[in-house]
């Protein structure tokens, strides 16, 4: 069992105060309620975060790296329970070893009509994880924070629409879109970000666009 590190306490405190841009604010009465789990732990290479790579056979976001998560079911009791349940179903993580610190403000994803609550947690008793739901999850990775903040692994990706957003190249994955935006925000607000070059802009690969 490990105690919550100071850096994560700081990150969690800042995350609760994040101001949501207007385009990400949920519209009144719209959107499917959902949650994702941002699970931080202490791995063999230092602090890390749990990510999944979605199956290429999935109906939505096929092949994309993401946080474990999904829709909030009526029996869940809220976004925290939903995030823990989905993480267990997708990765086999044992919820009893997870200490939830806080939730971030809801974020609205217009393209999927989801209003997503990110749940920040500490993995006080890590358990073995794997692609527990092969139809939905291709692989599971504990990605070291050091790799995420490495300037060489950071880039801005430009969508065909002209919009550009932060992305990470880690563990053979291209992390972009909603997941990258949330990671970029919490790493910056938590004081973990290292200087990188946001003028390094690349076009979003064609194979990523289809998902």
XYZ file of C-alpha atoms in Angstrom:
211
model
C 0.000 0.000 0.000
C 1.364 3.448 -0.918
C 0.274 6.880 0.249
C -0.944 9.531 -2.153
C 2.160 11.454 -3.301
C 2.348 15.212 -2.874
C 2.445 15.832 -6.633
C -0.877 14.073 -7.089
C -2.506 15.954 -4.223
C -1.444 19.179 -5.939
C -2.663 17.943 -9.308
C -6.037 16.894 -7.888
C -6.507 20.225 -6.107
C -5.765 22.131 -9.305
C -7.943 19.853 -11.438
C -11.009 20.693 -9.376
C -10.499 24.376 -10.164
C -9.980 24.029 -13.887
C -12.076 26.461 -15.891
C -13.914 24.666 -18.681
C -13.796 26.433 -22.078
C -17.194 27.417 -23.438
C -17.080 24.861 -26.289
C -16.642 22.038 -23.745
C -19.450 23.069 -21.404
C -22.407 20.665 -21.477
C -25.604 22.187 -22.890
C -28.641 22.105 -20.631
C -30.471 18.804 -20.746
C -28.310 17.314 -23.505
C -25.741 14.572 -23.665
C -25.267 11.020 -22.424
C -23.769 11.019 -18.936
C -20.390 9.254 -18.883
C -17.208 8.994 -16.820
C -13.549 8.036 -17.289
C -10.960 6.957 -14.729
C -7.608 8.749 -14.609
C -5.762 6.199 -12.486
C -2.285 7.255 -11.388
C 0.101 4.846 -9.696
C 3.746 4.187 -8.853
C 5.160 1.828 -11.468
C 8.603 0.341 -12.110
C 9.554 3.465 -14.107
C 8.087 5.954 -11.637
C 4.647 7.591 -11.562
C 2.340 6.427 -14.347
C -1.232 6.564 -15.610
C -3.430 3.743 -16.907
C -4.495 3.924 -20.560
C -6.266 1.491 -22.846
C -6.116 1.108 -26.605
C -9.605 0.532 -27.905
C -10.277 -2.406 -30.192
C -10.223 -1.713 -33.914
C -13.532 -3.595 -34.051
C -15.299 -1.198 -31.684
C -18.275 0.863 -32.753
C -16.877 4.160 -31.461
C -13.337 5.560 -31.319
C -11.979 2.320 -32.799
C -8.253 1.853 -32.183
C -7.891 5.039 -30.154
C -5.974 5.236 -26.861
C -8.239 6.351 -24.027
C -8.874 6.304 -20.311
C -10.996 3.390 -19.108
C -14.603 4.496 -18.895
C -18.043 4.646 -20.419
C -21.648 5.551 -19.814
C -23.103 5.981 -16.330
C -25.706 3.246 -15.779
C -28.784 3.771 -13.570
C -27.368 1.343 -10.998
C -23.998 3.118 -10.751
C -24.982 5.866 -8.350
C -22.888 8.436 -10.204
C -19.722 8.999 -12.252
C -17.264 7.653 -9.647
C -18.944 4.260 -9.457
C -19.310 4.169 -13.232
C -15.619 4.937 -13.801
C -14.541 2.218 -11.361
C -16.957 -0.333 -12.828
C -15.896 0.373 -16.389
C -12.201 0.206 -15.440
C -12.739 -3.191 -13.841
C -14.697 -4.471 -16.859
C -12.162 -3.183 -19.390
C -8.830 -3.779 -17.620
C -9.494 -6.090 -14.669
C -8.324 -3.451 -12.182
C -9.444 -4.199 -8.612
C -11.525 -1.196 -7.424
C -10.755 -1.992 -3.775
C -7.156 -0.922 -4.396
C -8.161 2.418 -5.923
C -8.398 5.618 -3.858
C -10.566 8.244 -5.569
C -9.301 11.783 -4.994
C -11.725 14.002 -6.897
C -13.727 14.558 -10.043
C -13.054 17.173 -12.674
C -15.826 19.356 -14.113
C -18.023 17.735 -16.761
C -16.751 18.062 -20.330
C -19.070 17.892 -23.338
C -18.018 15.997 -26.464
C -20.192 17.265 -29.272
C -19.269 14.556 -31.820
C -20.438 11.733 -29.523
C -23.009 13.716 -27.491
C -21.363 12.630 -24.216
C -20.960 14.705 -21.061
C -17.909 13.153 -19.449
C -16.729 13.425 -15.842
C -13.013 12.601 -15.437
C -12.384 10.854 -12.094
C -8.855 11.259 -10.667
C -7.634 8.399 -8.481
C -4.513 6.914 -6.862
C -3.649 3.249 -7.289
C -2.717 2.539 -3.673
C -2.696 -1.243 -4.176
C -1.911 -1.986 -7.842
C -3.420 -5.130 -9.354
C -2.605 -6.954 -12.568
C -4.358 -5.487 -15.597
C -5.054 -6.801 -19.075
C -7.495 -6.404 -21.965
C -10.391 -7.845 -19.974
C -12.975 -7.042 -22.647
C -11.316 -7.990 -25.966
C -14.257 -6.801 -28.064
C -13.737 -3.303 -26.645
C -10.076 -3.179 -25.600
C -7.021 -4.120 -27.665
C -4.390 -3.560 -24.982
C -3.736 -1.931 -21.600
C -0.701 0.208 -20.764
C 0.702 1.840 -17.636
C 2.278 4.890 -19.271
C 5.036 6.597 -17.235
C 4.469 10.311 -16.595
C 8.116 10.866 -17.584
C 7.308 9.670 -21.100
C 4.202 11.843 -21.360
C 6.085 15.022 -20.389
C 9.138 14.236 -22.532
C 9.201 17.115 -25.074
C 10.254 14.653 -27.785
C 6.967 12.778 -27.348
C 4.766 15.844 -27.711
C 3.210 17.319 -30.837
C 0.206 19.316 -31.992
C -2.097 17.407 -34.342
C -4.180 19.178 -36.972
C -7.570 17.681 -37.854
C -8.884 18.059 -41.432
C -11.402 20.545 -39.982
C -8.460 22.854 -39.290
C -8.617 22.464 -35.511
C -5.366 21.493 -33.797
C -4.853 19.940 -30.386
C -2.126 18.402 -28.213
C -1.018 14.817 -28.717
C 1.459 12.345 -27.233
C 3.484 9.569 -28.911
C 4.067 6.975 -26.188
C 4.332 3.179 -26.013
C 3.608 2.824 -29.703
C 0.370 4.789 -29.298
C -0.720 8.139 -30.687
C -2.759 9.700 -27.882
C -4.913 12.528 -29.243
C -8.365 14.092 -29.014
C -10.236 14.164 -25.706
C -7.755 11.927 -23.857
C -4.752 14.016 -24.888
C -6.551 17.253 -24.062
C -7.344 16.083 -20.516
C -3.810 14.742 -20.001
C -2.311 17.999 -21.299
C -4.508 20.007 -18.935
C -3.862 18.038 -15.743
C -0.111 17.718 -16.365
C 0.130 21.469 -16.902
C -2.115 22.416 -13.972
C -0.315 19.942 -11.714
C 3.047 21.506 -12.481
C 4.414 18.358 -14.165
C 4.667 19.685 -17.719
C 8.106 20.250 -19.238
C 8.688 22.942 -21.883
C 7.878 21.639 -25.358
C 7.369 23.066 -28.832
C 3.659 23.619 -29.617
C 4.613 24.963 -33.048
C 5.489 21.384 -34.041
C 2.253 20.675 -35.918
C 1.480 17.499 -37.849
C -1.605 16.382 -39.733
C -3.744 13.750 -38.028
C -2.952 10.399 -39.722
C -5.626 9.160 -42.083
C -6.004 5.876 -40.183
C -6.822 7.807 -36.990
C -9.492 9.902 -38.700
C -11.594 6.866 -39.631
C -12.079 6.033 -35.954
